[in-house]
Every structure is written in structure tokens, then in C-alpha cells.
mmCIF file of C-alpha atoms in Angstrom:
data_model
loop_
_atom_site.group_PDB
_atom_site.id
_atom_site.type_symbol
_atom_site.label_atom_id
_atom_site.label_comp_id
_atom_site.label_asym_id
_atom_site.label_seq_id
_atom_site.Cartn_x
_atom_site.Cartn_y
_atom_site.Cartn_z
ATOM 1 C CA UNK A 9 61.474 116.332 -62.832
ATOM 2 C CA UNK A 10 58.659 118.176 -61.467
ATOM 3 C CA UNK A 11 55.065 117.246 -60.697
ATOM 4 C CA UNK A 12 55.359 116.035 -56.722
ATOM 5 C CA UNK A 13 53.870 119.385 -55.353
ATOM 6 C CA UNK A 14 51.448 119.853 -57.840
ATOM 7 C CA UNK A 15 50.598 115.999 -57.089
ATOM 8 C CA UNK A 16 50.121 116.796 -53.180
ATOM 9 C CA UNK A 17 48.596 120.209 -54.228
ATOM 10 C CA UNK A 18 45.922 118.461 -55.534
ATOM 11 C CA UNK A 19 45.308 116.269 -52.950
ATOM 12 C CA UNK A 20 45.029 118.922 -50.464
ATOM 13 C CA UNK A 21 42.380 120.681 -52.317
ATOM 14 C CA UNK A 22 40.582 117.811 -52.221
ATOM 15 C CA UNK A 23 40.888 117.272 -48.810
ATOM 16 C CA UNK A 24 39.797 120.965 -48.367
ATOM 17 C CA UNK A 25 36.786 119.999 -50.999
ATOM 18 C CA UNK A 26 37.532 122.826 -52.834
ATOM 19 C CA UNK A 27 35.803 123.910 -56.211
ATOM 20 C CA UNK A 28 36.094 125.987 -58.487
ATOM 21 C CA UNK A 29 39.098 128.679 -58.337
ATOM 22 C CA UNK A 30 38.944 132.350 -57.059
ATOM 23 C CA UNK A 31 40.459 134.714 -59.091
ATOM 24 C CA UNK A 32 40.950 134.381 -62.761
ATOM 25 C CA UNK A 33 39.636 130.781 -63.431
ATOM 26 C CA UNK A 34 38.108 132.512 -66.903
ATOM 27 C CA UNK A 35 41.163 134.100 -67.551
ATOM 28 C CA UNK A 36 43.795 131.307 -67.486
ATOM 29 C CA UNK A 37 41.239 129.106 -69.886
ATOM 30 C CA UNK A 38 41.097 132.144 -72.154
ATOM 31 C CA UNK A 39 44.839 131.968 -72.108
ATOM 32 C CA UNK A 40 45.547 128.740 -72.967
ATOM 33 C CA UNK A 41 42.882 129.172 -76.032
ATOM 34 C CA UNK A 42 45.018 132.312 -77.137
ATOM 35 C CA UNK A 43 47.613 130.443 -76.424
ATOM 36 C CA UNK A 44 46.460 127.453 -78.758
ATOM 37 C CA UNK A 45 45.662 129.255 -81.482
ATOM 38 C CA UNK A 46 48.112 131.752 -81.744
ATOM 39 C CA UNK A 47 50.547 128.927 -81.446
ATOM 40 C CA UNK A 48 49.161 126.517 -84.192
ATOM 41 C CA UNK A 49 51.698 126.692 -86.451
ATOM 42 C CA UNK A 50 54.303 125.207 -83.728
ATOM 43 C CA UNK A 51 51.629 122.420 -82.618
ATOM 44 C CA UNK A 52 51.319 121.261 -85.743
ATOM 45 C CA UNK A 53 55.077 121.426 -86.461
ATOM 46 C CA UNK A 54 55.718 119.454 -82.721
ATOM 47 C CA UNK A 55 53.532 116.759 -83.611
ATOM 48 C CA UNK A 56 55.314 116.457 -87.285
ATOM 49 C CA UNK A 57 58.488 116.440 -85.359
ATOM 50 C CA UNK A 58 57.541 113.514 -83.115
ATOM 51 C CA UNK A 59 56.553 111.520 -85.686
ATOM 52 C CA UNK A 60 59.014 112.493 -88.157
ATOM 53 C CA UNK A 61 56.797 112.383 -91.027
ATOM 54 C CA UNK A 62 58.165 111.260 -94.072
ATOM 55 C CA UNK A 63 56.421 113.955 -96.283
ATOM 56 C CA UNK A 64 58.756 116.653 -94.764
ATOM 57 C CA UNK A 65 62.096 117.184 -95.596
ATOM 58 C CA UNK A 66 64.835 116.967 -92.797
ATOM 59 C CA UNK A 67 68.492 117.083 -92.734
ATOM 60 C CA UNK A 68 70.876 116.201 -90.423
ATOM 61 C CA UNK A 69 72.545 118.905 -88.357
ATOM 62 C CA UNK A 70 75.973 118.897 -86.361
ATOM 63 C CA UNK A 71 76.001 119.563 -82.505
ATOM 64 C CA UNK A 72 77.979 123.140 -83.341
ATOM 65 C CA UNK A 73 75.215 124.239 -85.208
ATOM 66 C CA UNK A 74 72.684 122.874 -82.777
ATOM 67 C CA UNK A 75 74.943 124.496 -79.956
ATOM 68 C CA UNK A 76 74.609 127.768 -81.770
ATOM 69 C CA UNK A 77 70.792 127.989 -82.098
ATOM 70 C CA UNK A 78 70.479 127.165 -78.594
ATOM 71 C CA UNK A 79 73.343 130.123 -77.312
ATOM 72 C CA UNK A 80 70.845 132.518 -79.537
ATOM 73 C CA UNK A 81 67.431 132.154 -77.848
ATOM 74 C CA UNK A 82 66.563 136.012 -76.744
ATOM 75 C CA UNK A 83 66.280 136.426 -72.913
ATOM 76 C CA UNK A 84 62.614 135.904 -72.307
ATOM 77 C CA UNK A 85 61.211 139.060 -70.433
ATOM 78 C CA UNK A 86 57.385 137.899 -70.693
ATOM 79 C CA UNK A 87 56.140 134.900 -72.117
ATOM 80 C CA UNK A 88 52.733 132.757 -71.361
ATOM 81 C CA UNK A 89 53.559 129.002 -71.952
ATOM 82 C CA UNK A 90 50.754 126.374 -72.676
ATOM 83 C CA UNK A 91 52.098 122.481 -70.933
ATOM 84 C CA UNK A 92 50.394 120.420 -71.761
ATOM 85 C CA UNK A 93 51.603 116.546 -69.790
ATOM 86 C CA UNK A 94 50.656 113.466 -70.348
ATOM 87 C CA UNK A 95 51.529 110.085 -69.457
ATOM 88 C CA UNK A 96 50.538 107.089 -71.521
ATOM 89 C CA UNK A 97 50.344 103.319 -69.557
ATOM 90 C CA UNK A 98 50.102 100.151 -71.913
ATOM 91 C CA UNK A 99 49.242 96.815 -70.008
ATOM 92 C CA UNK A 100 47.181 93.600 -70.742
ATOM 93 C CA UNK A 101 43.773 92.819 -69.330
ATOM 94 C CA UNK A 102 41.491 89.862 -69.301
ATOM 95 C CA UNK A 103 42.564 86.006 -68.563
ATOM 96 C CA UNK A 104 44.134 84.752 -71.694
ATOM 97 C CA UNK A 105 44.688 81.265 -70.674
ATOM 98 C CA UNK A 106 41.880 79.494 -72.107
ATOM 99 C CA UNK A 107 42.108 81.036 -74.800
ATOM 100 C CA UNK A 108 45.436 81.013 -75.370
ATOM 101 C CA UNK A 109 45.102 76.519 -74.639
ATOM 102 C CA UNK A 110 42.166 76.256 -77.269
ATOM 103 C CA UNK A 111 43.617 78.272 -79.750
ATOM 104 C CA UNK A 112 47.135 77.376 -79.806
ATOM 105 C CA UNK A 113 48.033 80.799 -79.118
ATOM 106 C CA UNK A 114 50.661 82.431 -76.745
ATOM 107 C CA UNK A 115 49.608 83.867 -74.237
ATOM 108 C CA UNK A 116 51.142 87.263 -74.746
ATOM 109 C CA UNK A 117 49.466 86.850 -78.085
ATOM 110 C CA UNK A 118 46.034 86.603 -76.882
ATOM 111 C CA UNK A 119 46.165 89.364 -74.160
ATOM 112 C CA UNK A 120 44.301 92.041 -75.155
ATOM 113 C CA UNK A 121 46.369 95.431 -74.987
ATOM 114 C CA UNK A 122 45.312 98.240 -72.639
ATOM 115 C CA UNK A 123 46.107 102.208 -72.843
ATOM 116 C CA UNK A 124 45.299 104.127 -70.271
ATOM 117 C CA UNK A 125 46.673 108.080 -70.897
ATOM 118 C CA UNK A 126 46.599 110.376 -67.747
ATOM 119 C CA UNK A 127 46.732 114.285 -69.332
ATOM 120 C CA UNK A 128 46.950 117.616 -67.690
ATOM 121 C CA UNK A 129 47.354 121.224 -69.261
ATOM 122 C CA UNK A 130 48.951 124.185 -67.143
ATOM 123 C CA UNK A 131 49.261 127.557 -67.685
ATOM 124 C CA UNK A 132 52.531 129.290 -66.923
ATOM 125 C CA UNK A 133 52.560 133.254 -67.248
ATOM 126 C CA UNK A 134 56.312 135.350 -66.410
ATOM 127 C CA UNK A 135 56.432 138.571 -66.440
ATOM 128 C CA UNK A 136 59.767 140.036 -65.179
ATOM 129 C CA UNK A 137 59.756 143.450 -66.721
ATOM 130 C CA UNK A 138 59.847 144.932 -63.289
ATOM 131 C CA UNK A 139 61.989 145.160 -60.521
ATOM 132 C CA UNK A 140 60.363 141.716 -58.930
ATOM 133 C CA UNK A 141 60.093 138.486 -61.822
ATOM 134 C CA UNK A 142 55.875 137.727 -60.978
ATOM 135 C CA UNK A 143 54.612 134.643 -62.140
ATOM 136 C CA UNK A 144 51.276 132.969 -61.993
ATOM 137 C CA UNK A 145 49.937 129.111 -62.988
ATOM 138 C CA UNK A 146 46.582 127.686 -62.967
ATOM 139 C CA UNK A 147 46.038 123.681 -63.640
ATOM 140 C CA UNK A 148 43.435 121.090 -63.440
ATOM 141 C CA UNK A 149 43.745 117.579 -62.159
ATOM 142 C CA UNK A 150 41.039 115.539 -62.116
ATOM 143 C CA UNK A 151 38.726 118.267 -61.787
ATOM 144 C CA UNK A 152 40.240 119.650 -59.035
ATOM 145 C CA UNK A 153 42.019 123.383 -60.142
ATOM 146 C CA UNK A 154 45.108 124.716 -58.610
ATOM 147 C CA UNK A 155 46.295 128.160 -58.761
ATOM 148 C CA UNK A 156 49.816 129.851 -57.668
ATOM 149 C CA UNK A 157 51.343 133.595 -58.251
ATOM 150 C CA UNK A 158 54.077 134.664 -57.246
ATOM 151 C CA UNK A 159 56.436 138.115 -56.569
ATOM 152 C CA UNK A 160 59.415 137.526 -56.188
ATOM 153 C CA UNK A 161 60.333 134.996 -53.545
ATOM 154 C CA UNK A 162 56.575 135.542 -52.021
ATOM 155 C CA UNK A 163 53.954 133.280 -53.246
ATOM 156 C CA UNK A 164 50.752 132.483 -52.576
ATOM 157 C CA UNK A 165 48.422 129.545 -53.005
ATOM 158 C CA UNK A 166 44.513 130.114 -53.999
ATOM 159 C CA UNK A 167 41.408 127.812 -53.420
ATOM 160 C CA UNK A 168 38.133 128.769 -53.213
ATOM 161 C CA UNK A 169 38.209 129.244 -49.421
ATOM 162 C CA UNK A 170 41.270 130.397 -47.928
ATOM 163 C CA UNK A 171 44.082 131.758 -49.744
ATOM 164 C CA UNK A 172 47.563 130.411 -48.404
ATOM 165 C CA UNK A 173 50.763 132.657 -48.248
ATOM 166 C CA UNK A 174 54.416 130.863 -48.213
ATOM 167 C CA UNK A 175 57.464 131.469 -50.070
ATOM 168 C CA UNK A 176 58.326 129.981 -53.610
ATOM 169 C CA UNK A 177 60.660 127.189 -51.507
ATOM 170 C CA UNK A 178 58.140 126.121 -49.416
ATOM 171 C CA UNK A 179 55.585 125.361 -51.934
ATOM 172 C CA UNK A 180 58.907 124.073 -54.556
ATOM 173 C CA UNK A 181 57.401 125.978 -57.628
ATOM 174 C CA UNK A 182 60.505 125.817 -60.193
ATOM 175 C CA UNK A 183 58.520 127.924 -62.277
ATOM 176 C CA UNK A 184 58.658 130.921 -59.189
ATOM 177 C CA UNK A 185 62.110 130.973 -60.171
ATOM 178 C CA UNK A 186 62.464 131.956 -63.512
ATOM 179 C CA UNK A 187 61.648 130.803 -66.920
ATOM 180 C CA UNK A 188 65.336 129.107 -67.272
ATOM 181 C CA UNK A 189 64.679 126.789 -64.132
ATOM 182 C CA UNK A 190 60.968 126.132 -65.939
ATOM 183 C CA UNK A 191 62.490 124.702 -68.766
ATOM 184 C CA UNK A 192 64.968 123.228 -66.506
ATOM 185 C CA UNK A 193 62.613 121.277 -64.649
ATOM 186 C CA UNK A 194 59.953 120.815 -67.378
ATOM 187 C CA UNK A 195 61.860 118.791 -69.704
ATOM 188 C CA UNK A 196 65.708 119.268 -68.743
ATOM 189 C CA UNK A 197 68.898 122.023 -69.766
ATOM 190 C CA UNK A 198 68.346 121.640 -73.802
ATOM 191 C CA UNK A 199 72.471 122.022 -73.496
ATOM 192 C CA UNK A 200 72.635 118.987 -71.117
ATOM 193 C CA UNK A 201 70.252 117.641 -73.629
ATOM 194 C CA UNK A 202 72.100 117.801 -76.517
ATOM 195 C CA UNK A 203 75.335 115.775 -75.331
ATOM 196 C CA UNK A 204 72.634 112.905 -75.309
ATOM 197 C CA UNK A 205 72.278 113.340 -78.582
ATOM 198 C CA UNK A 206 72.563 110.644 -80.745
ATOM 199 C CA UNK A 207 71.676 112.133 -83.771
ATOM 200 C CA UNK A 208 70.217 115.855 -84.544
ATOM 201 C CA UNK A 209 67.648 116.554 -87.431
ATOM 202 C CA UNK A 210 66.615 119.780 -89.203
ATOM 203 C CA UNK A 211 63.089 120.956 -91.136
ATOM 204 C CA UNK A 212 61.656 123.721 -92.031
ATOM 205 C CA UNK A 213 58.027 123.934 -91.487
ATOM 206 C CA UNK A 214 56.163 127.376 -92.289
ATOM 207 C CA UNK A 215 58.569 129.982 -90.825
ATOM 208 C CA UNK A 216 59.621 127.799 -88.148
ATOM 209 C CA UNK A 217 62.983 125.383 -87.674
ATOM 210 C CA UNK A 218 62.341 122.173 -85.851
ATOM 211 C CA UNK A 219 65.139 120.594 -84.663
ATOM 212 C CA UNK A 220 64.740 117.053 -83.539
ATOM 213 C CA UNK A 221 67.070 115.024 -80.925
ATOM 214 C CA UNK A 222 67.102 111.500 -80.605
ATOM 215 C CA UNK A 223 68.541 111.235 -77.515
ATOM 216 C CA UNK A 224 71.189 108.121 -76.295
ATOM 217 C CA UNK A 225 69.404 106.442 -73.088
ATOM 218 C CA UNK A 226 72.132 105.716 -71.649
ATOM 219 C CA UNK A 227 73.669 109.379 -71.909
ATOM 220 C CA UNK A 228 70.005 110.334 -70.685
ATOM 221 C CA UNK A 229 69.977 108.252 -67.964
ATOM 222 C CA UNK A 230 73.021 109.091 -66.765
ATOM 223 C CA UNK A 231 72.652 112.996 -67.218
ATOM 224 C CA UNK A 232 69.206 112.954 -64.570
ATOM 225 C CA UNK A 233 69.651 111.540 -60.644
ATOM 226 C CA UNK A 234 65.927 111.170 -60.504
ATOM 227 C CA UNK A 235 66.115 108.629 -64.445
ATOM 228 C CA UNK A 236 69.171 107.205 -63.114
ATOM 229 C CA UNK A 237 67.287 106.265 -59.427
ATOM 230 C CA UNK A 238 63.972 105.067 -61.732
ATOM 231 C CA UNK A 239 66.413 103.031 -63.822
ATOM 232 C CA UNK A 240 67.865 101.633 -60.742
ATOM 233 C CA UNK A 241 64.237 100.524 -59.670
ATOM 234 C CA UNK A 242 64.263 98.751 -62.990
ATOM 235 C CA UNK A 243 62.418 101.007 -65.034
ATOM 236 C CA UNK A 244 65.423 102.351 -67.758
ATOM 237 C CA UNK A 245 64.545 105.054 -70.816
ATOM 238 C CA UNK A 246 64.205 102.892 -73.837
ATOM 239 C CA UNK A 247 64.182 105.842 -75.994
ATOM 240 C CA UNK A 248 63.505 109.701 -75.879
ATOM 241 C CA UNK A 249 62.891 112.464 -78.508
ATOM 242 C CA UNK A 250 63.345 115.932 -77.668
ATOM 243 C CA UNK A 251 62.305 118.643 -80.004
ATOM 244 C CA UNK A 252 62.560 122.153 -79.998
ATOM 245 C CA UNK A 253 60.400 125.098 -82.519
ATOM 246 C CA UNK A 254 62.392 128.436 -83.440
ATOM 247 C CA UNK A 255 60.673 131.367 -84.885
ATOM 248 C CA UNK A 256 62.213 133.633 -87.515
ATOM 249 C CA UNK A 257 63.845 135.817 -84.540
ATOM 250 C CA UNK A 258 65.092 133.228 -82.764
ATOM 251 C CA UNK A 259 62.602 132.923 -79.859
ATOM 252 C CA UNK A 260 60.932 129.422 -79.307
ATOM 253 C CA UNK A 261 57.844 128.576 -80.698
ATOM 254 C CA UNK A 262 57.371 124.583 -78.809
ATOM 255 C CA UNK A 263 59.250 121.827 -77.066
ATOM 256 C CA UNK A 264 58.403 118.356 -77.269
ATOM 257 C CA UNK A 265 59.799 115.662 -75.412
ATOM 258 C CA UNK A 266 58.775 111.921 -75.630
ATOM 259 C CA UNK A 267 59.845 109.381 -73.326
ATOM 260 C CA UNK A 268 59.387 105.522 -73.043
ATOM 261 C CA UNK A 269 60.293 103.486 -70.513
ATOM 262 C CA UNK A 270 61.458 99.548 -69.976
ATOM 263 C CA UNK A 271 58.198 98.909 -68.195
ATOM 264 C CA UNK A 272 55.502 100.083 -70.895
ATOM 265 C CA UNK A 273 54.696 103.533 -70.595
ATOM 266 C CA UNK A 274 55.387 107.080 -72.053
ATOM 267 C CA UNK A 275 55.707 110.387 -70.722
ATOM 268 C CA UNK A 276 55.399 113.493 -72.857
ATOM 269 C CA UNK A 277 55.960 117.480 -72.300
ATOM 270 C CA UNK A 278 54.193 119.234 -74.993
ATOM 271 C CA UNK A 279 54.866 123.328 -74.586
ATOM 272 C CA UNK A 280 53.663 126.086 -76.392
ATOM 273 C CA UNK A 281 55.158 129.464 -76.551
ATOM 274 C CA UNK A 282 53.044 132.781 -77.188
ATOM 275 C CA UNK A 283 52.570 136.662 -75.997
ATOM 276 C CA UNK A 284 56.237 137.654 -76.003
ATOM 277 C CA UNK A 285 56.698 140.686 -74.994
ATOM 278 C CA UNK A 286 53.054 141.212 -74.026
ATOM 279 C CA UNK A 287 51.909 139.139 -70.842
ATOM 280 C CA UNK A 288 51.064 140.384 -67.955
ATOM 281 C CA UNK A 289 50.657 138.625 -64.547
ATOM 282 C CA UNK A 290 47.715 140.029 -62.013
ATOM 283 C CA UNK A 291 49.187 140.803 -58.789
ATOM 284 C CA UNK A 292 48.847 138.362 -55.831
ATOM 285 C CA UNK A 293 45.881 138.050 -54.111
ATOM 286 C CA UNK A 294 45.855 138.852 -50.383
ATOM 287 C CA UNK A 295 45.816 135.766 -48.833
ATOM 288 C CA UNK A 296 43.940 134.806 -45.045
ATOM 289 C CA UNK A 297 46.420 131.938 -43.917
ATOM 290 C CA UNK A 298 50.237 130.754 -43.740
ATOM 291 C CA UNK A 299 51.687 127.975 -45.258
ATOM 292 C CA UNK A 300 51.954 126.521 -41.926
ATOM 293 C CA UNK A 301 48.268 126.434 -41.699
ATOM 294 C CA UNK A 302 48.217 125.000 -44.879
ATOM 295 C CA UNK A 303 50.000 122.579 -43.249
ATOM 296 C CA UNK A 304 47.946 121.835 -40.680
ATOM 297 C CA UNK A 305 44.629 122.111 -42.634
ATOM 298 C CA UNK A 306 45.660 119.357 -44.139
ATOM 299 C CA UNK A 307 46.827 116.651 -41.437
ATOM 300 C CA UNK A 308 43.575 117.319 -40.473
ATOM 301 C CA UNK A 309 41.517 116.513 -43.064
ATOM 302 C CA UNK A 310 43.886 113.659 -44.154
ATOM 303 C CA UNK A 311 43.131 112.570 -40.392
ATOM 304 C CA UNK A 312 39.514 112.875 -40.716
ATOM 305 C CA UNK A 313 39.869 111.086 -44.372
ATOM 306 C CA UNK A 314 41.380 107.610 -42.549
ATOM 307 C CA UNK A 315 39.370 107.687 -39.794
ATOM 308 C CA UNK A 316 36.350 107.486 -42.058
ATOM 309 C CA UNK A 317 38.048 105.068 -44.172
ATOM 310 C CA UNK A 318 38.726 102.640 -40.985
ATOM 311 C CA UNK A 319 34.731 103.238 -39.784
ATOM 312 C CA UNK A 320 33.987 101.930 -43.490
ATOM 313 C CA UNK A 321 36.241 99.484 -43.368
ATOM 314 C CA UNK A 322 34.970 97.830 -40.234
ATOM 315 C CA UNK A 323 31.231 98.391 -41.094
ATOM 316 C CA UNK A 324 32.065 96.751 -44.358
ATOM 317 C CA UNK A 325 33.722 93.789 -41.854
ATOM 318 C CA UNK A 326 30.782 93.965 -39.689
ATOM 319 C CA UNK A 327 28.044 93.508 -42.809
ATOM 320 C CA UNK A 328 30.331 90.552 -44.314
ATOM 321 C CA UNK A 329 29.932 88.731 -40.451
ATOM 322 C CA UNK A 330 26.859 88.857 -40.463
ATOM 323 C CA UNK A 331 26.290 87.286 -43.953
ATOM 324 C CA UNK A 332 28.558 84.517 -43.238
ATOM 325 C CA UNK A 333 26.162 83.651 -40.092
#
């Protein structure tokens, strides 16, 4: 599963203290709006999906058919994808004890539950109508934005100040690879997927099919390295949902998938499909600097980071000493 290098990304740019994004910051928002709206009909169907509401109709549907909707999908030429991820942390807070001794009460009773829900939203344009597949993707992460294209096996990273050229490898963008590795890395193979099926439903809402996969754990666990090494770590799937939205010709319209894990938290991937056929990707920017300066940009202002951090921390010690005396 992806996320690392979007992770470290991020934390370069903020060791860079970068702003706001050169390019098409204005753009990608507009996007994702288009993308939102022209794509409604599938949100609304992905969140009946995931919550399986009783007031539409489902029925069951074998793996042959389910194998057969999936072998139909249309090769995807141009497509703009909305991802929105987020990842949902329950946990207790405050000292229950005396309450829990005056009351009678357990404990675990008494704790008061705590959510916490950490949410991002990415922008994915491919465009491989030419003789190179181009790509671009433009995120935000706690206010700090992030923005890739790439051409073929060239990509380039943009801040506000420089503008960092590398290869699609170096900075490990699945997406730079197609939309099939995307998917692939976004929420799995929907093949692979459906041998963890447990159970496959059907419903028809508007013009679209939603098909909805309740997925074994253990089948899920054991069809990902990186769930099998968290599970390993103590932190199994207790459950997972994958669904996916077809239009009328076959192309898909969403893909949810819902995850919960031993240790009390959920991940979902929430994607929305528009512009088929119809978006374009703005050719890369020329960029000032390598990856490898990249690189070293960063040591550097990770460096600087701790050696502030250590002054503070012994000023901190130093202020405290003084107190005591």
C-alpha cells in the first residue's frame, strides 16, 4: 500500500518551508470540484454501498459473474480520479478509575471514547493518448501541497521554490506507471480481491451497479505482504468491504474500500471516476534541480531541524535548573 513517499514528500516541503504550489494549484481544486459533482451519483451510491442500507435492494451475485464485470472494464485512455483517504483512530481518554470505584462501573465502561480521523484528497490525472502515458497529482497534507507530473519514465517534483527532476522510480509514484498499478496500489488487484471474497452483493442505484465484497480477513491478510507483516506486529484485518461503481458502458464510476483493524482503527479509499475520454495533463514544468539535490536539500534542513531541537532542548534544561535552585 502506498502513502510512504507522499508521507516523506511532505515532510520535505516542510523542511523546505514551502507554500503554496507553482503551477496549477487553481486547477487541480477546480478538478476535484468537477470531479465531485460530475461524480455524485457514484458518491452517493459508495456511501450506500458501505453501509448497505436496508432501503435498497441487493442480491447476491456469484464470483463468475463478478469475474465477468471485472474482465469488461474498457482500457482507460484518460481519466481524472478524485482519492479521497482517510484513516479513522478510536481510543479512550481521561482517568476512569475513580470513577469507575464510586460508581461501580468498569473501567472500560467509564472511559470516554475518542475518534480522531486523519483525511487527505488527491488528484490523479492520466492521459496516455500519446506516444508517452503523462500523468500529474496534486495533494494536501496538513496544509502543506505536493505536486508531481510525469512523461513517461521522467518526472518531476514542484514546490514553490525549486522544481526537482528524477525519474518515476526514484520518487516511487505507482500512479507514474499507469492507471492499472494506481488501482493496484490504491486499494489492491480487484481480481486478487475477489478470491477474498466471502460473499458478493448486487444493487442497482440510478444507472449504476454497485457491487459489494465482504472480504475473508484471513484470505486478505494473506493475499498482501505489507497486511500479513502488520498482522504479524499484532495488528490483523478484522473486517474489510470493498466496493466497486459501473456505469451503463462498463467503465467505473467509484471504489470504496473499508478496513478495520484488531487495534481500533479504520482505513478507507474513497475514489471517484470522471472526464473519460477528455483529460488532459499540462506538460512538465522545467525543473532547476536533480533528485539528488533533493536529496541533499533535505539532510540539510532535517540537520538544521535537530540541531535546533537539541539548542531547545537544553535551554528548556537550562530554565528548569535554574528553577529548581
Amino acid at each position: 500500500m502506498k502513502r510512504v513517499t507522499i508521507c516523506i514528500a511532505a515532510a520535505l516541503v516542510a523542511a523546505l518551508a514551502a507554500g503554496a504550489m507553482a503551477g496549477c494549484s487553481g486547477q487541480a481544486a477546480s478538478s476535484a470540484s468537477a470531479s465531485a459533482s460530475s461524480a455524485s451519483a457514484a458518491s452517493s451510491a459508495s456511501a450506500s454501498s458501505a453501509s448497505a442500507s436496508s432501503e435498497v435492494q441487493t442480491t447476491e451475485v456469484q464470483p463468475a459473474e463478478m469475474k465477468e464485470v471485472l474482465a469488461n472494464i474498457p482500457a482507460v485512455k484518460s481519466v481524472t480520479v478524485t482519492d479521497e483517504e482517510d484513516a479513522t483512530f478510536t481510543f479512550e481518554s481521561g482517568d476512569s478509575s475513580a470513577s469507575a470505584a464510586s460508581s461501580g462501573a468498569s473501567a472500560s465502561a467509564s472511559a470516554a471514547a475518542a475518534t480522531e480521523t486523519i483525511a487527505t484528497t488527491t488528484v490523479y490525472k492520466f492521459d496516455a493518448t500519446g506516444d508517452k502515458l503523462k500523468t500529474s497529482m496534486e495533494t494536501e497534507l496538513e496544509g502543506v501541497k505536493l505536486q508531481y507530473f510525469t512523461e513517461g519514465d521522467d518526472a518531476v517534483f514542484v514546490t514553490d521554490g525549486p522544481i526537482y527532476a528524477g525519474t518515476v522510480e526514484q520518487f516511487d509514484l505507482s500512479h507514474g506507471k499507469g492507471f492499472d498499478a494506481y488501482i493496484k496500489d490504491t486499494v489492491g488487484d480487484p481480481n486478487v480481491l475477489l478470491d477474498c471474497a466471502s460473499s458478493i452483493e448486487k444493487m442497482e442505484v440510478q444507472d449504476l451497479s454497485i457491487y459489494i465484497l465482504n472480504l475473508d480477513p484471513a484470505k486478505y491478510i494473506a493475499s498482501d505482504e505489507v497486511l500479513g507483516a502488520i498482522a504479524q506486529a499484532g495488528d490483523s484485518v478484522t473486517e474489510a468491504r470493498f466496493s466497486i461503481g459501473i456505469n451503463g458502458d462498463g467503465s467505473i464510476a467509484s471504489i470504496d474500500l473499508i478496513v478495520s483493524y484488531e487495534t481500533n482503527h479504520t482505513r478507507g479509499s474513497h475514489l471517484l471516476f470522471a472526464d473519460y475520454g477528455s483529460t488532459t495533463v499540462d506538460s512538465m514544468p522545467a525543473a532547476d534541480r536533480t533528485y539528488e539535490d533533493m536529496e541533499a536539500d533535505m539532510k540539510l534542513k532535517l540537520d538544521a531541524m535537530a540541531k535546533q531541537l537539541e539548542s531547545e532542548e537544553a535551554g528548556a534544561a537550562s530554565e528548569a535548573s535554574a528553577d529548581a535552585k
